[in-house]
Amino acid sequence: QMQLVESGGGVVQPGGSLRLSCAASEPTFGNYAMHWVRQAPDKGLEWLAFTRFDGSIKDYADSVKGRFSISRDNSKRMLYLQMHSLRFEDTGVYHCANDFGFKERPLGYFDNWGQGTLVIVSS
Amino acid sequence: EVVMTQSPATLSVSPGERATLSCRASQSVRSNLVWYQQKPGQAPRLLMYSASTRATGIPARFSGSGSGTEFTLTISSLQSEDFAVYYCQQSDNWPPEGTFGQGTKVEIK
């Protein structure tokens, strides 16, 4: 089972930027689409971004489109989320997760999840 | 956008009892329904996919049913480790934006 470990969270002012990272334990990382999912304090789950197994296709929730950018480096088994123009409502725990589907057939639901990294947007 | 509604928001159950959680979709999602379990301070865990298929390592006391717009997650005999928040998610539409329900918290009665 693939282990995922996020890092890079912290406290940032509104309008600031932050880059999150997600390290995968398995060489099979490159076979799976990856996602970022956010959880605001005491709230539910919100999907944010997707990248195809090879990084060739990306998709974003409207709430982050134009501000966040997902990328991956399969040679390093790493997933990233670059966040710009951060807002108060971006506060939350950010999880990376691999898609349950394999390679060209992402299914849009999430198999293994990381524990998450906390982002706090505060002035 | 398909809206997922879970009920109840909180379910109080005694250990050993049966718990029944509901998830309703605003339009048909066929059998493309997923359940997750989340314990405090932990990441969500995939429980069930395709409405009724248990994920790897999930005990048989968890069962899922339904299709179309009405789905149920049943825990036949609650164990102490089952007290958690449960989320449903529809996977019928792409991208997965707005696909989660708001969650049902299963607490000790």
Coordinates of N, CA and C in Angstrom, one line a residue:
Chain A
Q1 N 0.8 -1.2 0.0 CA 0.0 0.0 0.0 C 0.9 1.2 0.0
M2 N 0.6 2.2 -0.9 CA 1.4 3.4 -1.0 C 1.2 4.3 0.2
Q3 N 2.3 4.7 0.8 CA 2.3 5.7 1.8 C 2.6 7.1 1.2
L4 N 1.8 8.0 1.7 CA 2.0 9.4 1.2 C 2.2 10.3 2.4
V5 N 3.2 11.2 2.2 CA 3.5 12.1 3.3 C 3.6 13.6 2.8
E6 N 2.7 14.4 3.3 CA 2.7 15.8 2.8 C 3.6 16.7 3.7
S7 N 4.0 17.8 3.1 CA 4.8 18.8 3.9 C 4.7 20.1 3.2
G8 N 5.1 21.1 3.9 CA 5.1 22.5 3.3 C 4.1 23.4 3.9
G9 N 3.2 22.9 4.7 CA 2.2 23.8 5.3 C 2.7 24.8 6.2
G10 N 1.9 25.7 6.6 CA 2.4 26.8 7.6 C 1.4 27.9 7.6
V11 N 1.8 29.0 8.3 CA 1.0 30.2 8.4 C 1.5 31.2 7.3
V12 N 0.5 31.7 6.6 CA 0.8 32.6 5.5 C -0.2 33.8 5.5
Q13 N 0.2 34.9 5.1 CA -0.7 36.1 5.1 C -1.6 36.0 3.9
P14 N -2.8 36.6 3.9 CA -3.6 36.7 2.7 C -2.9 37.3 1.6
G15 N -3.0 36.7 0.4 CA -2.3 37.2 -0.8 C -1.0 36.5 -1.0
G16 N -0.5 35.7 0.0 CA 0.8 35.1 0.0 C 0.7 33.8 -0.8
S17 N 1.9 33.1 -0.8 CA 2.1 31.9 -1.6 C 2.7 30.8 -0.7
L18 N 2.5 29.6 -1.1 CA 3.0 28.4 -0.4 C 3.1 27.3 -1.4
R19 N 4.1 26.4 -1.2 CA 4.2 25.2 -2.0 C 4.1 24.0 -1.1
L20 N 3.2 23.2 -1.4 CA 3.0 21.9 -0.7 C 3.7 20.8 -1.5
S21 N 4.2 19.8 -0.7 CA 4.8 18.6 -1.3 C 4.2 17.4 -0.8
C22 N 4.2 16.3 -1.6 CA 3.7 15.0 -1.2 C 4.7 14.0 -1.7
A23 N 5.3 13.2 -0.7 CA 6.2 12.2 -1.1 C 5.6 10.8 -1.0
A24 N 5.8 10.1 -2.0 CA 5.2 8.7 -2.1 C 6.3 7.7 -1.8
S25 N 5.8 6.6 -1.2 CA 6.8 5.5 -0.8 C 7.1 4.5 -1.9
E26 N 6.2 4.4 -2.9 CA 6.3 3.3 -3.8 C 6.6 3.7 -5.2
P27 N 7.4 2.9 -5.9 CA 7.8 3.2 -7.3 C 6.6 3.2 -8.2
T28 N 5.5 2.6 -7.7 CA 4.2 2.6 -8.5 C 3.5 3.9 -8.6
F29 N 4.1 4.9 -7.9 CA 3.5 6.2 -7.9 C 3.2 6.7 -9.3
G30 N 4.1 6.5 -10.2 CA 4.0 6.9 -11.6 C 2.9 6.3 -12.3
N31 N 2.2 5.3 -11.8 CA 1.2 4.6 -12.5 C -0.2 5.2 -12.1
Y32 N -0.2 6.1 -11.2 CA -1.6 6.6 -10.7 C -1.7 8.1 -10.8
A33 N -2.9 8.5 -11.2 CA -3.3 9.9 -11.1 C -3.3 10.3 -9.6
M34 N -3.1 11.5 -9.4 CA -3.0 12.0 -8.0 C -3.9 13.2 -7.9
H35 N -4.3 13.4 -6.6 CA -5.2 14.5 -6.3 C -4.8 15.2 -5.1
W36 N -5.2 16.5 -4.9 CA -5.2 17.2 -3.7 C -6.6 17.4 -3.2
V37 N -6.8 17.1 -1.9 CA -8.2 17.3 -1.3 C -7.9 18.1 0.0
R38 N -8.8 19.0 0.2 CA -8.7 19.9 1.4 C -9.8 19.7 2.4
Q39 N -9.5 20.0 3.6 CA -10.5 19.9 4.7 C -10.4 21.1 5.6
A40 N -11.3 22.0 5.5 CA -11.3 23.2 6.3 C -11.6 22.7 7.8
P41 N -11.2 23.5 8.8 CA -11.4 23.2 10.2 C -12.8 22.8 10.5
D42 N -13.0 21.5 11.0 CA -14.3 21.0 11.4 C -15.3 21.0 10.2
K43 N -14.8 20.9 9.0 CA -15.6 20.8 7.8 C -15.4 19.5 7.1
G44 N -16.1 19.4 6.0 CA -16.0 18.2 5.1 C -14.8 18.3 4.2
L45 N -14.9 17.4 3.2 CA -13.8 17.2 2.2 C -14.1 18.0 0.9
E46 N -13.1 18.6 0.4 CA -13.2 19.3 -0.8 C -12.1 19.0 -1.8
W47 N -12.5 18.4 -2.9 CA -11.5 18.1 -4.0 C -11.0 19.4 -4.6
L48 N -9.7 19.5 -4.8 CA -9.1 20.7 -5.3 C -8.4 20.5 -6.7
A49 N -7.7 19.4 -6.9 CA -6.9 19.4 -8.1 C -6.5 17.9 -8.4
F50 N -6.3 17.7 -9.7 CA -6.0 16.4 -10.3 C -4.8 16.5 -11.3
T51 N -4.0 15.5 -11.3 CA -3.0 15.4 -12.3 C -3.0 13.9 -12.8
R52 N -3.0 13.7 -14.1 CA -2.9 12.4 -14.7 C -1.6 11.7 -14.3
F53 N -1.6 10.4 -14.5 CA -0.4 9.6 -14.0 C 0.9 10.2 -14.6
D54 N 0.8 10.7 -15.8 CA 2.1 11.2 -16.5 C 2.2 12.7 -16.5
G55 N 1.2 13.4 -15.8 CA 1.3 14.8 -15.6 C 0.8 15.6 -16.8
S56 N 0.3 14.9 -17.8 CA -0.1 15.5 -19.1 C -1.4 16.2 -19.1
I57 N -2.3 15.9 -18.1 CA -3.6 16.5 -18.0 C -3.8 16.9 -16.5
K58 N -4.3 18.1 -16.3 CA -4.5 18.6 -15.0 C -5.9 19.2 -14.9
D59 N -6.5 19.2 -13.8 CA -7.8 19.8 -13.6 C -8.0 20.4 -12.2
Y60 N -8.8 21.4 -12.1 CA -8.9 22.1 -10.8 C -10.4 22.4 -10.5
A61 N -10.6 22.5 -9.2 CA -11.9 23.0 -8.7 C -12.0 24.5 -9.0
D62 N -13.2 25.0 -9.3 CA -13.3 26.4 -9.6 C -12.8 27.3 -8.5
S63 N -12.9 26.9 -7.2 CA -12.4 27.7 -6.1 C -10.9 28.0 -6.1
V64 N -10.2 27.2 -6.8 CA -8.7 27.4 -6.8 C -8.1 27.6 -8.2
K65 N -9.0 27.5 -9.2 CA -8.5 27.6 -10.6 C -7.9 29.0 -10.8
G66 N -6.7 29.0 -11.4 CA -6.0 30.3 -11.7 C -5.1 30.7 -10.5
R67 N -5.3 30.1 -9.4 CA -4.4 30.4 -8.2 C -3.5 29.3 -7.8
F68 N -4.0 28.0 -8.0 CA -3.2 26.9 -7.5 C -2.8 26.1 -8.8
S69 N -1.6 25.5 -8.7 CA -1.1 24.7 -9.8 C -0.5 23.3 -9.2
I70 N -1.0 22.3 -9.8 CA -0.6 20.9 -9.4 C 0.5 20.5 -10.4
S71 N 1.5 19.8 -9.8 CA 2.6 19.2 -10.7 C 3.1 17.9 -10.0
R72 N 3.9 17.2 -10.8 CA 4.4 16.0 -10.2 C 5.8 15.7 -10.9
D73 N 6.6 15.0 -10.1 CA 7.9 14.5 -10.7 C 8.0 13.0 -10.4
N74 N 7.7 12.2 -11.3 CA 7.6 10.8 -11.1 C 9.0 10.2 -10.8
S75 N 10.0 10.8 -11.3 CA 11.4 10.3 -11.0 C 11.7 10.4 -9.5
K76 N 11.1 11.4 -8.9 CA 11.3 11.6 -7.5 C 10.2 11.1 -6.6
R77 N 9.1 10.6 -7.2 CA 7.9 10.2 -6.5 C 7.3 11.3 -5.7
M78 N 7.2 12.5 -6.3 CA 6.8 13.7 -5.6 C 5.6 14.3 -6.3
L79 N 4.7 14.8 -5.6 CA 3.5 15.6 -6.0 C 3.6 17.0 -5.4
Y80 N 3.2 18.0 -6.1 CA 3.3 19.3 -5.6 C 2.0 20.1 -5.7
L81 N 1.8 21.1 -4.9 CA 0.7 22.0 -5.1 C 1.3 23.4 -4.8
Q82 N 1.4 24.2 -5.9 CA 1.8 25.6 -5.7 C 0.6 26.5 -5.5
M83 N 0.6 27.2 -4.5 CA -0.6 28.0 -4.1 C -0.2 29.5 -4.1
H84 N -1.0 30.3 -4.8 CA -0.8 31.7 -4.9 C -2.1 32.4 -4.5
S85 N -1.9 33.7 -4.2 CA -3.1 34.6 -3.8 C -4.0 33.9 -2.8
L86 N -3.4 33.4 -1.7 CA -4.1 32.7 -0.7 C -5.1 33.6 0.0
R87 N -6.2 33.0 0.3 CA -7.3 33.7 1.0 C -7.6 33.0 2.3
F88 N -8.3 33.7 3.2 CA -8.7 33.2 4.5 C -9.4 31.8 4.3
E89 N -10.2 31.7 3.3 CA -11.0 30.4 3.2 C -10.2 29.3 2.6
D90 N -8.9 29.5 2.3 CA -8.0 28.4 1.9 C -7.4 27.7 3.2
T91 N -7.7 28.2 4.3 CA -7.2 27.5 5.6 C -7.8 26.1 5.7
G92 N -6.9 25.2 6.0 CA -7.4 23.8 6.2 C -6.2 22.8 6.1
V93 N -6.6 21.6 6.2 CA -5.6 20.5 6.1 C -5.6 20.0 4.6
Y94 N -4.5 20.0 4.0 CA -4.4 19.6 2.6 C -3.8 18.2 2.5
H95 N -4.6 17.3 1.9 CA -4.2 15.9 1.8 C -3.9 15.6 0.3
C96 N -2.9 14.8 0.1 CA -2.7 14.2 -1.3 C -3.3 12.8 -1.2
A97 N -3.7 12.4 -2.4 CA -4.3 11.0 -2.4 C -4.1 10.5 -3.8
N98 N -3.9 9.2 -4.0 CA -3.9 8.6 -5.3 C -5.2 8.2 -5.8
D99 N -5.5 8.3 -7.1 CA -6.7 7.8 -7.6 C -6.8 6.3 -7.6
F100 N -8.0 5.8 -7.4 CA -8.1 4.3 -7.3 C -7.9 3.7 -8.7
G101 N -8.1 4.4 -9.8 CA -7.9 3.9 -11.1 C -6.4 3.8 -11.5
F102 N -6.1 3.1 -12.6 CA -4.8 2.8 -13.0 C -4.5 3.5 -14.3
K103 N -3.4 4.3 -14.3 CA -2.9 4.9 -15.5 C -3.9 5.7 -16.2
E104 N -4.3 5.3 -17.5 CA -5.2 6.2 -18.3 C -6.6 6.1 -17.9
R105 N -6.9 5.4 -16.8 CA -8.3 5.3 -16.4 C -8.5 5.7 -15.0
P106 N -8.4 7.0 -14.7 CA -8.7 7.5 -13.4 C -10.2 7.4 -13.1
L107 N -10.5 7.1 -11.9 CA -11.9 6.9 -11.5 C -12.5 8.0 -10.7
G108 N -11.6 8.9 -10.2 CA -12.2 10.1 -9.5 C -12.5 9.8 -8.1
Y109 N -12.0 8.7 -7.5 CA -12.0 8.6 -6.1 C -10.7 8.1 -5.6
F110 N -10.5 8.1 -4.2 CA -9.2 8.2 -3.6 C -8.9 7.0 -2.8
D111 N -7.8 6.3 -3.1 CA -7.4 5.1 -2.5 C -6.6 5.4 -1.2
N112 N -5.3 5.7 -1.4 CA -4.4 6.0 -0.3 C -4.3 7.5 -0.1
W113 N -4.4 7.9 1.2 CA -4.3 9.3 1.6 C -3.2 9.6 2.5
G114 N -2.6 10.8 2.4 CA -1.6 11.2 3.4 C -2.3 11.8 4.6
Q115 N -1.6 12.0 5.6 CA -2.2 12.6 6.9 C -2.5 14.0 6.7
G116 N -1.9 14.7 5.8 CA -2.2 16.1 5.5 C -1.2 17.0 6.1
T117 N -1.2 18.2 5.5 CA -0.4 19.3 6.1 C -1.3 20.5 6.2
L118 N -1.1 21.2 7.4 CA -2.0 22.3 7.7 C -1.6 23.6 7.2
V119 N -2.5 24.3 6.5 CA -2.2 25.6 5.9 C -3.2 26.6 6.7
I120 N -2.6 27.6 7.2 CA -3.4 28.7 7.9 C -3.1 30.0 7.2
V121 N -4.2 30.6 6.7 CA -4.1 31.9 6.1 C -4.6 32.9 7.1
S122 N -3.7 33.7 7.6 CA -4.1 34.7 8.7 C -3.2 35.9 8.6
S123 N -3.8 37.0 8.9 CA -3.1 38.3 9.0 C -2.6 38.6 10.4
Chain B
E1 N -24.6 20.3 -11.2 CA -23.7 19.6 -10.3 C -24.6 18.7 -9.4
V2 N -24.1 17.5 -9.2 CA -24.9 16.5 -8.3 C -24.6 16.9 -6.9
V3 N -25.6 17.0 -6.1 CA -25.5 17.3 -4.7 C -25.7 16.1 -3.9
M4 N -24.8 15.8 -3.0 CA -24.8 14.6 -2.1 C -25.3 15.0 -0.7
T5 N -26.3 14.4 -0.2 CA -26.8 14.7 1.1 C -26.8 13.5 2.0
Q6 N -26.1 13.6 3.1 CA -26.0 12.5 4.0 C -27.0 12.7 5.2
S7 N -27.5 11.6 5.7 CA -28.3 11.7 6.9 C -28.2 10.4 7.8
P8 N -28.3 10.5 9.1 CA -28.4 11.8 9.8 C -27.0 12.5 9.9
A9 N -27.0 13.7 10.4 CA -25.7 14.3 10.6 C -24.9 13.6 11.7
T10 N -25.6 13.2 12.8 CA -25.0 12.5 13.9 C -25.8 11.3 14.2
L11 N -25.2 10.2 14.4 CA -25.9 8.9 14.8 C -25.3 8.4 16.1
S12 N -26.1 8.3 17.1 CA -25.6 7.8 18.4 C -26.0 6.3 18.5
V13 N -25.0 5.5 18.7 CA -25.2 4.0 18.6 C -24.4 3.4 19.8
S14 N -24.9 2.3 20.4 CA -24.2 1.6 21.4 C -23.3 0.6 20.7
P15 N -22.1 0.3 21.3 CA -21.3 -0.8 20.8 C -22.1 -2.1 20.6
G16 N -21.9 -2.8 19.5 CA -22.6 -4.0 19.3 C -23.9 -3.9 18.5
E17 N -24.4 -2.6 18.5 CA -25.6 -2.4 17.7 C -25.3 -2.1 16.2
R18 N -26.4 -2.1 15.5 CA -26.3 -1.9 14.0 C -26.4 -0.4 13.7
A19 N -25.6 0.1 12.8 CA -25.7 1.5 12.4 C -26.1 1.5 10.9
T20 N -27.0 2.4 10.5 CA -27.4 2.6 9.1 C -27.2 4.0 8.7
L21 N -26.4 4.3 7.8 CA -26.1 5.6 7.3 C -26.7 5.8 5.9
S22 N -27.2 6.9 5.6 CA -27.8 7.2 4.3 C -27.1 8.3 3.5
C23 N -27.1 8.1 2.2 CA -26.5 9.1 1.3 C -27.5 9.2 0.1
R24 N -27.9 10.4 -0.2 CA -28.8 10.6 -1.3 C -28.2 11.6 -2.3
A25 N -28.3 11.2 -3.6 CA -27.8 12.1 -4.7 C -28.9 12.8 -5.3
S26 N -28.7 14.0 -5.7 CA -29.7 14.9 -6.3 C -30.2 14.4 -7.7
Q27 N -29.3 13.6 -8.3 CA -29.7 12.9 -9.6 C -28.9 11.6 -9.6
S28 N -29.3 10.7 -10.5 CA -28.7 9.4 -10.5 C -27.2 9.4 -10.8
V29 N -26.5 8.6 -9.9 CA -25.1 8.4 -10.1 C -24.8 6.9 -10.4
R30 N -25.9 6.2 -10.8 CA -25.8 4.8 -11.1 C -25.3 4.1 -9.8
S31 N -24.2 3.3 -9.9 CA -23.6 2.6 -8.8 C -22.3 3.2 -8.4
N32 N -22.1 4.4 -8.9 CA -20.8 5.1 -8.7 C -20.7 5.9 -7.4
L33 N -20.7 5.1 -6.3 CA -20.8 5.7 -5.0 C -19.7 5.1 -4.1
V34 N -19.0 6.0 -3.4 CA -17.9 5.6 -2.6 C -18.1 6.0 -1.1
W35 N -17.7 5.3 -0.2 CA -17.7 5.6 1.2 C -16.3 5.7 1.8
Y36 N -16.1 6.7 2.7 CA -14.8 6.8 3.4 C -15.1 6.9 4.9
Q37 N -14.2 6.5 5.7 CA -14.2 6.6 7.1 C -13.1 7.5 7.6
Q38 N -13.4 8.5 8.5 CA -12.3 9.3 9.0 C -12.4 9.4 10.5
K39 N -11.3 9.0 11.1 CA -11.2 9.2 12.6 C -10.5 10.5 12.9
P40 N -10.8 11.0 14.1 CA -10.2 12.3 14.5 C -8.6 12.3 14.3
G41 N -8.1 13.3 13.7 CA -6.7 13.5 13.5 C -6.1 12.5 12.5
Q42 N -7.0 11.8 11.8 CA -6.4 10.9 10.8 C -6.9 11.2 9.4
A43 N -6.3 10.7 8.4 CA -6.7 10.8 7.0 C -7.9 10.0 6.7
P44 N -8.8 10.4 5.8 CA -9.9 9.5 5.4 C -9.3 8.1 4.9
R45 N -10.2 7.1 5.0 CA -9.8 5.8 4.6 C -10.9 5.3 3.7
L46 N -10.5 4.7 2.5 CA -11.5 4.2 1.6 C -12.1 2.9 2.2
L47 N -13.5 3.0 2.3 CA -14.2 1.8 2.8 C -14.9 1.0 1.7
M48 N -15.5 1.6 0.8 CA -16.4 1.0 -0.1 C -16.4 1.7 -1.4
Y49 N -16.4 1.0 -2.5 CA -16.6 1.6 -3.8 C -17.6 0.9 -4.7
S50 N -18.0 1.5 -5.8 CA -19.1 0.9 -6.6 C -20.3 0.5 -5.7
A51 N -20.5 1.3 -4.7 CA -21.7 1.3 -3.8 C -21.6 0.1 -2.8
S52 N -21.1 -1.1 -3.3 CA -21.2 -2.2 -2.4 C -19.9 -3.1 -2.4
T53 N -18.8 -2.7 -2.9 CA -17.6 -3.4 -2.9 C -16.7 -2.9 -1.8
R54 N -16.4 -3.8 -0.9 CA -15.5 -3.4 0.2 C -14.0 -3.2 -0.3
A55 N -13.4 -2.2 0.2 CA -12.0 -1.9 -0.2 C -11.1 -3.0 0.6
T56 N -9.9 -3.1 0.2 CA -9.0 -4.0 0.7 C -8.8 -3.9 2.3
G57 N -9.0 -4.9 3.0 CA -8.8 -4.9 4.4 C -10.0 -4.4 5.2
I58 N -11.1 -4.1 4.6 CA -12.3 -3.6 5.3 C -13.1 -4.8 5.8
P59 N -13.4 -4.8 7.1 CA -14.1 -6.0 7.7 C -15.5 -6.2 7.1
A60 N -15.9 -7.4 7.2 CA -17.2 -7.8 6.6 C -18.4 -7.2 7.3
R61 N -18.2 -6.6 8.5 CA -19.4 -6.0 9.2 C -19.8 -4.7 8.4
F62 N -19.0 -4.2 7.5 CA -19.3 -3.1 6.7 C -20.0 -3.6 5.4
S63 N -21.1 -3.0 5.1 CA -21.8 -3.4 3.8 C -22.4 -2.1 3.2
G64 N -22.4 -2.1 1.9 CA -23.0 -1.0 1.2 C -24.1 -1.5 0.2
S65 N -25.1 -0.6 0.0 CA -26.1 -1.0 -0.9 C -26.7 0.3 -1.6
G66 N -27.4 0.1 -2.6 CA -28.1 1.2 -3.3 C -27.6 1.4 -4.7
S67 N -28.4 2.1 -5.4 CA -28.0 2.6 -6.8 C -28.9 3.7 -7.2
G68 N -28.5 4.4 -8.2 CA -29.3 5.6 -8.6 C -29.1 6.8 -7.7
T69 N -30.1 7.0 -6.8 CA -30.0 8.2 -5.9 C -30.0 7.9 -4.5
E70 N -30.2 6.6 -4.1 CA -30.3 6.3 -2.7 C -29.3 5.2 -2.3
F71 N -28.5 5.5 -1.3 CA -27.4 4.6 -0.9 C -27.4 4.4 0.6
T72 N -26.9 3.3 1.1 CA -26.9 3.0 2.5 C -25.5 2.3 2.8
L73 N -24.9 2.8 3.9 CA -23.8 2.1 4.5 C -24.3 1.5 5.8
T74 N -24.1 0.2 6.0 CA -24.5 -0.5 7.2 C -23.3 -1.1 7.9
I75 N -23.2 -0.8 9.2 CA -22.2 -1.4 10.1 C -23.0 -2.4 11.0
S76 N -22.8 -3.7 10.8 CA -23.7 -4.7 11.4 C -23.6 -4.7 12.9
S77 N -22.4 -4.6 13.5 CA -22.2 -4.6 14.9 C -21.1 -3.7 15.3
L78 N -21.4 -2.5 15.7 CA -20.4 -1.5 15.9 C -19.3 -1.9 16.9
Q79 N -18.1 -1.8 16.5 CA -16.9 -1.9 17.3 C -16.4 -0.6 17.7
S80 N -15.6 -0.5 18.8 CA -15.1 0.7 19.3 C -14.4 1.5 18.3
E81 N -13.7 0.8 17.4 CA -12.9 1.5 16.3 C -13.7 2.0 15.2
D82 N -15.0 1.8 15.2 CA -15.9 2.2 14.1 C -16.4 3.6 14.4
F83 N -16.3 4.2 15.6 CA -16.8 5.5 15.9 C -15.9 6.5 15.2
A84 N -16.6 7.2 14.2 CA -15.8 8.0 13.3 C -16.8 8.8 12.5
V85 N -16.3 9.6 11.5 CA -17.1 10.3 10.6 C -17.1 9.6 9.3
Y86 N -18.2 9.4 8.6 CA -18.3 8.7 7.4 C -18.8 9.6 6.3
Y87 N -18.1 9.6 5.2 CA -18.4 10.5 4.0 C -18.8 9.6 2.8
C88 N -19.8 10.1 2.1 CA -20.0 9.4 0.8 C -19.5 10.4 -0.3
Q89 N -19.2 9.8 -1.4 CA -18.8 10.6 -2.6 C -19.3 9.9 -3.8
Q90 N -19.8 10.7 -4.7 CA -20.2 10.2 -6.0 C -19.1 10.3 -7.0
S91 N -18.8 9.2 -7.7 CA -17.8 9.2 -8.7 C -18.3 9.0 -10.1
D92 N -19.5 9.4 -10.3 CA -20.1 9.3 -11.7 C -19.8 10.4 -12.6
N93 N -19.4 11.5 -12.0 CA -19.1 12.7 -12.8 C -17.6 13.1 -12.7
W94 N -17.1 13.7 -13.7 CA -15.7 14.2 -13.7 C -15.8 15.7 -14.1
P95 N -15.0 16.5 -13.4 CA -14.0 16.2 -12.3 C -14.7 16.0 -11.0
P96 N -14.0 15.5 -10.0 CA -14.6 15.2 -8.7 C -15.0 16.4 -7.9
E97 N -15.3 17.6 -8.5 CA -15.6 18.8 -7.8 C -17.0 18.7 -7.1
G98 N -17.1 19.0 -5.9 CA -18.4 19.0 -5.2 C -19.0 17.7 -5.1
T99 N -18.2 16.6 -5.0 CA -18.8 15.3 -5.0 C -19.0 14.6 -3.7
F100 N -18.5 15.3 -2.6 CA -18.6 14.7 -1.3 C -19.9 15.1 -0.6
G101 N -20.4 14.2 0.2 CA -21.5 14.5 1.1 C -20.8 15.2 2.3
Q102 N -21.7 15.7 3.2 CA -21.2 16.5 4.3 C -20.7 15.7 5.5
G103 N -21.0 14.4 5.5 CA -20.5 13.5 6.5 C -21.6 13.2 7.5
T104 N -21.5 12.0 8.1 CA -22.3 11.5 9.2 C -21.3 11.1 10.3
K105 N -21.5 11.7 11.5 CA -20.7 11.3 12.6 C -21.3 10.2 13.4
V106 N -20.6 9.1 13.6 CA -21.2 8.0 14.4 C -20.5 8.0 15.8
E107 N -21.3 8.3 16.8 CA -20.8 8.5 18.1 C -21.3 7.4 19.1
I108 N -20.6 7.3 20.2 CA -21.0 6.3 21.2 C -22.3 6.8 22.0
K109 N -23.3 6.0 22.0 CA -24.5 6.3 22.8 C -24.3 6.1 24.3

